[in-house]
PDB file of C-alpha atoms in Angstrom:
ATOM      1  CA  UNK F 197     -40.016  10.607 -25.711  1.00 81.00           C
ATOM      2  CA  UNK F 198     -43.565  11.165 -26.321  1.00 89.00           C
ATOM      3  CA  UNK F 199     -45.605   8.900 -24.394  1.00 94.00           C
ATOM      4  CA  UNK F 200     -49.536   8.454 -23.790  1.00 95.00           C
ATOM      5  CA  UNK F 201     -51.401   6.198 -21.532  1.00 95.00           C
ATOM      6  CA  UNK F 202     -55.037   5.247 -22.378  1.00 94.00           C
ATOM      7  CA  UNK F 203     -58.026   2.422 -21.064  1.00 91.00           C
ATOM      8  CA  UNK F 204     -57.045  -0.320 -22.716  1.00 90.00           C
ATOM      9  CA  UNK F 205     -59.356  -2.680 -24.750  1.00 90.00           C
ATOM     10  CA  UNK F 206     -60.136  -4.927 -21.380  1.00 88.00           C
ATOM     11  CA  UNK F 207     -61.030  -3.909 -17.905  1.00 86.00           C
ATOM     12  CA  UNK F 208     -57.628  -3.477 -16.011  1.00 86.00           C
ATOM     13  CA  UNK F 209     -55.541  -2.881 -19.020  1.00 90.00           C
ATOM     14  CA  UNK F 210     -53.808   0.165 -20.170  1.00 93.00           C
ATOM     15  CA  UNK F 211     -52.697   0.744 -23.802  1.00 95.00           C
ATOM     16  CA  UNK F 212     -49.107   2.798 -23.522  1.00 96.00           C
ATOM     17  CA  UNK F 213     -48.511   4.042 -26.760  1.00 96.00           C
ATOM     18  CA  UNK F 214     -45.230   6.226 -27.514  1.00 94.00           C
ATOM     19  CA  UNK F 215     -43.802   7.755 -30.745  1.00 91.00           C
ATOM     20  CA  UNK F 216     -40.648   5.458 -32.012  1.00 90.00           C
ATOM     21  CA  UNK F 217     -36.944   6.564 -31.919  1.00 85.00           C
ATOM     22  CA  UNK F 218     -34.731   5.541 -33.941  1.00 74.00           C
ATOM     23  CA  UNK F 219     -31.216   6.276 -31.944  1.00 68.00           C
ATOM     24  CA  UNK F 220     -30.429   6.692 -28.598  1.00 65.00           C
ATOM     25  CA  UNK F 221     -28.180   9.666 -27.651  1.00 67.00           C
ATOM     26  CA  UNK F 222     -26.004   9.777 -24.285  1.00 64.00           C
ATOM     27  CA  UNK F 223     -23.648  12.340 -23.586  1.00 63.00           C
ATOM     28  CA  UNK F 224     -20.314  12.258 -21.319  1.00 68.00           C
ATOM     29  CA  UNK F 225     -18.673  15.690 -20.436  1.00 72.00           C
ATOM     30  CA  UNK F 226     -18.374  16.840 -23.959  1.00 77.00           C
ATOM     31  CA  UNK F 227     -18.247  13.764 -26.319  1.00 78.00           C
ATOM     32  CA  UNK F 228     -21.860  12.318 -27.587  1.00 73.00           C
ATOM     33  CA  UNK F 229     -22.408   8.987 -28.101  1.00 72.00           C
ATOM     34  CA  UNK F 230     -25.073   7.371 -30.149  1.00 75.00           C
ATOM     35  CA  UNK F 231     -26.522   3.823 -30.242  1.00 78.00           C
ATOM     36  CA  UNK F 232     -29.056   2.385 -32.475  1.00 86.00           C
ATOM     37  CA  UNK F 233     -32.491   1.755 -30.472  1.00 89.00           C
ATOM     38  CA  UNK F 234     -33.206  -2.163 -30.106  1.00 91.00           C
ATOM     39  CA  UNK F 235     -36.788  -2.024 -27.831  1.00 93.00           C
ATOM     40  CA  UNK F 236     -38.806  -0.124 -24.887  1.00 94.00           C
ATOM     41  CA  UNK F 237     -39.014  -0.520 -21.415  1.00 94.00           C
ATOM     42  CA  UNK F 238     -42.253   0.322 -19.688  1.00 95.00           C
ATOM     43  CA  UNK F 239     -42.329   1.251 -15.969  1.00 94.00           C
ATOM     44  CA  UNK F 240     -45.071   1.366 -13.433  1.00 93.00           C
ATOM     45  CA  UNK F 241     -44.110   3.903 -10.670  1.00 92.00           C
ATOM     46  CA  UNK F 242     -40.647   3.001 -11.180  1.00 91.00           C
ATOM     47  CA  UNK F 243     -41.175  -0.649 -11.096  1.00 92.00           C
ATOM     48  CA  UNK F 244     -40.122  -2.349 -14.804  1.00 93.00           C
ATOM     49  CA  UNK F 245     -43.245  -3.531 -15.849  1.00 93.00           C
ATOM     50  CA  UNK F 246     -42.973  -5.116 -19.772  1.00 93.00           C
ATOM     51  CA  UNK F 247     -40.410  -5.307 -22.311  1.00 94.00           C
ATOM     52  CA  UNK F 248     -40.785  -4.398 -25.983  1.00 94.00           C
ATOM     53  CA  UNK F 249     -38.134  -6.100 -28.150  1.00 92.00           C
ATOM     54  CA  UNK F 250     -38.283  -4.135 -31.361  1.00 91.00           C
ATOM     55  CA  UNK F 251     -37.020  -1.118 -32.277  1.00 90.00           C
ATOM     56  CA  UNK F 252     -40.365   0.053 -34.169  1.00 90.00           C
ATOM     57  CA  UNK F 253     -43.102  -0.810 -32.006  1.00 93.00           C
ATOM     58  CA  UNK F 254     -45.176   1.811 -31.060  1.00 94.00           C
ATOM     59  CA  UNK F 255     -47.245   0.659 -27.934  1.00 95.00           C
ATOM     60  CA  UNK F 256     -47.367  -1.973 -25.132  1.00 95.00           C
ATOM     61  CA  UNK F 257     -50.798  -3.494 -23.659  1.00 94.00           C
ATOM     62  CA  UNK F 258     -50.005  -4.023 -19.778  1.00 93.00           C
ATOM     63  CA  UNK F 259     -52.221  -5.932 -17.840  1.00 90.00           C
ATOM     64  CA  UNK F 260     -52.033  -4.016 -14.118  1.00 86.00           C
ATOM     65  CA  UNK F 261     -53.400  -7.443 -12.724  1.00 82.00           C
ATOM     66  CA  UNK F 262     -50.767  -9.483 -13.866  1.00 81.00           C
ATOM     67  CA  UNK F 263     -48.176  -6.744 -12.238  1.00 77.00           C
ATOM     68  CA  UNK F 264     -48.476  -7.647  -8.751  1.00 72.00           C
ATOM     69  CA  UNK F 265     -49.980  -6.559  -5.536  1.00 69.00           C
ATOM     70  CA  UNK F 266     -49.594  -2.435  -6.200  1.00 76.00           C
ATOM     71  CA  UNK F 267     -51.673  -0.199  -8.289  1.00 84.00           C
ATOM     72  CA  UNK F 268     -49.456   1.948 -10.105  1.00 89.00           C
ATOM     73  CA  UNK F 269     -50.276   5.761 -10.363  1.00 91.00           C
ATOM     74  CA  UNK F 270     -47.882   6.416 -13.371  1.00 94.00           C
ATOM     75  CA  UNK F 271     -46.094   5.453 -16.189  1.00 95.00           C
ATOM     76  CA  UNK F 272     -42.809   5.434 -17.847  1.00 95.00           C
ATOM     77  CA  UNK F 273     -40.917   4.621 -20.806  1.00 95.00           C
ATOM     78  CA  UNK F 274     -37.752   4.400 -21.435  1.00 94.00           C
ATOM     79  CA  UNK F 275     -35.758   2.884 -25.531  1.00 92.00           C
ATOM     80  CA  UNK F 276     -33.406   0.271 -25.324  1.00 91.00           C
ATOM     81  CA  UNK F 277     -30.032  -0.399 -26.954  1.00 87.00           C
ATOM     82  CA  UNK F 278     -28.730  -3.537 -25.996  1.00 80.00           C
ATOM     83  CA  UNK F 279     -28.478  -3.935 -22.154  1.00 80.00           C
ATOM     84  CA  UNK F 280     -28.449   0.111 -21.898  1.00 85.00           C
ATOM     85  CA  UNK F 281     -31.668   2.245 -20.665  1.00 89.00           C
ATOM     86  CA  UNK F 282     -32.272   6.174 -22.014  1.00 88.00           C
ATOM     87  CA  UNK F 283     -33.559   7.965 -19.058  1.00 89.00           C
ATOM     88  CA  UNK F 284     -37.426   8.117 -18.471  1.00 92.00           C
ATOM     89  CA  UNK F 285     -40.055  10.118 -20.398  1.00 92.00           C
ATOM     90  CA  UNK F 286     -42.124  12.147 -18.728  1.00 91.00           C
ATOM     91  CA  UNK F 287     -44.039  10.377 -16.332  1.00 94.00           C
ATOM     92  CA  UNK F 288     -47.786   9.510 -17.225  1.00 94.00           C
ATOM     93  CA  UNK F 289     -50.413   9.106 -14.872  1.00 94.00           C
ATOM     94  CA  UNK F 290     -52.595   5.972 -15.373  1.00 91.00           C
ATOM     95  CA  UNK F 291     -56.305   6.806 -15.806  1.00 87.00           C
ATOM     96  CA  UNK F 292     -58.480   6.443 -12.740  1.00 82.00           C
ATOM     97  CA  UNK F 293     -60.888   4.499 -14.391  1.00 77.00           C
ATOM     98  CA  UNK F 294     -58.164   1.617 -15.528  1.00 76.00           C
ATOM     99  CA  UNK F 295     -56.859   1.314 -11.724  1.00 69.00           C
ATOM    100  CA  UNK F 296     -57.687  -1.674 -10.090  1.00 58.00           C
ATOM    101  CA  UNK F 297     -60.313  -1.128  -6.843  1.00 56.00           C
ATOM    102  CA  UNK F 298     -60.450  -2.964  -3.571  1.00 49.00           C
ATOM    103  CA  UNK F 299     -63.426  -5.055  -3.365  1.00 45.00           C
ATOM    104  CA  UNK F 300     -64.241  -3.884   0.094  1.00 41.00           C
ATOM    105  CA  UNK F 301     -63.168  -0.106   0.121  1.00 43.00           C
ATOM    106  CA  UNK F 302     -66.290   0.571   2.053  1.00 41.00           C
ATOM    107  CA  UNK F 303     -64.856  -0.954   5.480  1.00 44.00           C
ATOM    108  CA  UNK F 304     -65.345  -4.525   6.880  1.00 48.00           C
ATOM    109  CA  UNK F 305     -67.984  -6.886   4.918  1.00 48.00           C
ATOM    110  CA  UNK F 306     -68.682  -3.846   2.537  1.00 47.00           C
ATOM    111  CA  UNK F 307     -68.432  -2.880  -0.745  1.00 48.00           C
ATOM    112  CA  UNK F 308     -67.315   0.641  -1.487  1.00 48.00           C
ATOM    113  CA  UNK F 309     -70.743   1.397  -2.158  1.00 48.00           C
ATOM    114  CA  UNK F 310     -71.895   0.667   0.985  1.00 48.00           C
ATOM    115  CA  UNK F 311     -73.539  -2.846   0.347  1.00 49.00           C
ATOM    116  CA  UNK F 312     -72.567  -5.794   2.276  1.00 50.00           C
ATOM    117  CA  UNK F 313     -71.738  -8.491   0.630  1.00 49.00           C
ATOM    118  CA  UNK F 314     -73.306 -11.505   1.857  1.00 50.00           C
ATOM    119  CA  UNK F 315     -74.354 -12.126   5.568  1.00 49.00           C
ATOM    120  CA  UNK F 316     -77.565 -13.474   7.536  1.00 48.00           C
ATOM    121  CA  UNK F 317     -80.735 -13.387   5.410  1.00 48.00           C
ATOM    122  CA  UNK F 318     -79.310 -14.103   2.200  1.00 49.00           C
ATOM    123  CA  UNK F 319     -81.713 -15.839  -0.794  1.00 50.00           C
ATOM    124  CA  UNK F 320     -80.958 -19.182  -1.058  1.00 56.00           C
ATOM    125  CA  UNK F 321     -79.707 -19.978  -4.122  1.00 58.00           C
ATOM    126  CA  UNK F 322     -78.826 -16.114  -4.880  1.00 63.00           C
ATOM    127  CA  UNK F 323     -75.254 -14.471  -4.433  1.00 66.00           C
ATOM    128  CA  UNK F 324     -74.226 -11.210  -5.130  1.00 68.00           C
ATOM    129  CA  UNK F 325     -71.609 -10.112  -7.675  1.00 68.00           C
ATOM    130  CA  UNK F 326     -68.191  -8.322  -7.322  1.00 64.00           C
ATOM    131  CA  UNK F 327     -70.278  -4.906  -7.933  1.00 62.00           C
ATOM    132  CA  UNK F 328     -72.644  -5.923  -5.085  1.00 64.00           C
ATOM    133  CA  UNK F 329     -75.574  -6.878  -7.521  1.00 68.00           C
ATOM    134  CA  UNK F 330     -77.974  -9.693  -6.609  1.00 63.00           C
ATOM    135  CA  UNK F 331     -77.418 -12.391  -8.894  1.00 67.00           C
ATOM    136  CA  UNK F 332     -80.325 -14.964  -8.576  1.00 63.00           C
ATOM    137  CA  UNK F 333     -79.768 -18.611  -9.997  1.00 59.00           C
ATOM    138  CA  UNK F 334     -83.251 -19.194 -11.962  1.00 58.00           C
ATOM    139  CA  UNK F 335     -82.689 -22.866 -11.337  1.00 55.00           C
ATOM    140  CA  UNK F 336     -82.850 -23.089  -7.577  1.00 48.00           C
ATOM    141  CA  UNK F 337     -86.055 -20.770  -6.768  1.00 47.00           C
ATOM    142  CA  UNK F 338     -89.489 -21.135  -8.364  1.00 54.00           C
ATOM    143  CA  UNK F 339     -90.024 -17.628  -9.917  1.00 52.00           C
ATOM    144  CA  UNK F 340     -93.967 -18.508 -10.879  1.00 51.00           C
TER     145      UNK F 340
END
């Protein structure tokens, strides 16, 4: 199966996309069995991630923050028929720029760019964001 993994439309989303199939084929020694495709499976580093219940769909939207505590490095798909799995596609990876990041990559009280996050000598009434920005609340300081 032909599968491609893409940013998807949010941050920490990935669009899987894949080209439909319309049986699945399993062999035993020499006898070949068919069995008509009823939905996808999609896989995060091995871990079943999403279920696509229809035998044309042609993508899945995963949300890697909704997956749990691991941040996968690639993707699989495999077609459905009934309760049985094909075998996987080709693994994918996942885009680097979809991955989720730890807040404080940088080391203790710092952001992987090296800001610190907080601490002694704050601005009242400022905070900083998840990217380490100063946000300042216009409504607690006089700015004139």
């Amino acid at each position: 199966m032909d599968v491609r993994v893409d940013s998807g439309p949010q941050d920490g989303t990935i669009l899987v996309t894949w080209i439909p199939v319309t049986l699945n084929v399993t062999s035993t020694g020499n006898k070949i069995k068919t069995s008509p495709i009823t939905g996808y499976a999609v896989f995060a580093d091995g871990k079943r991630v999403t279920d696509v219940d229809s035998p044309s769909s042609d993508h899945a939207l995963v949300d890697l923050a909704c997956i749990g505590h691991f941040n996968p490095k690639n993707i699989t798909v495999r077609s459905k028929s009934r309760d049985l799995l094909s075998a996987d596609s080709t693994s994918v990876p996942v885009p680097a720029s979809s991955r989720r990041r730890n807040k404080m990559e940088g080391g203790r009280g710092r952001l992987a760019n090296g800001y610190r996050m907080g601490g002694r000598g704050a601005r009242r009434g400022a905070r900083r964001d998840i990217s380490g920005q100063m946000v300042i609340d216009h409504d607690e300081d006089n700015l004139s």
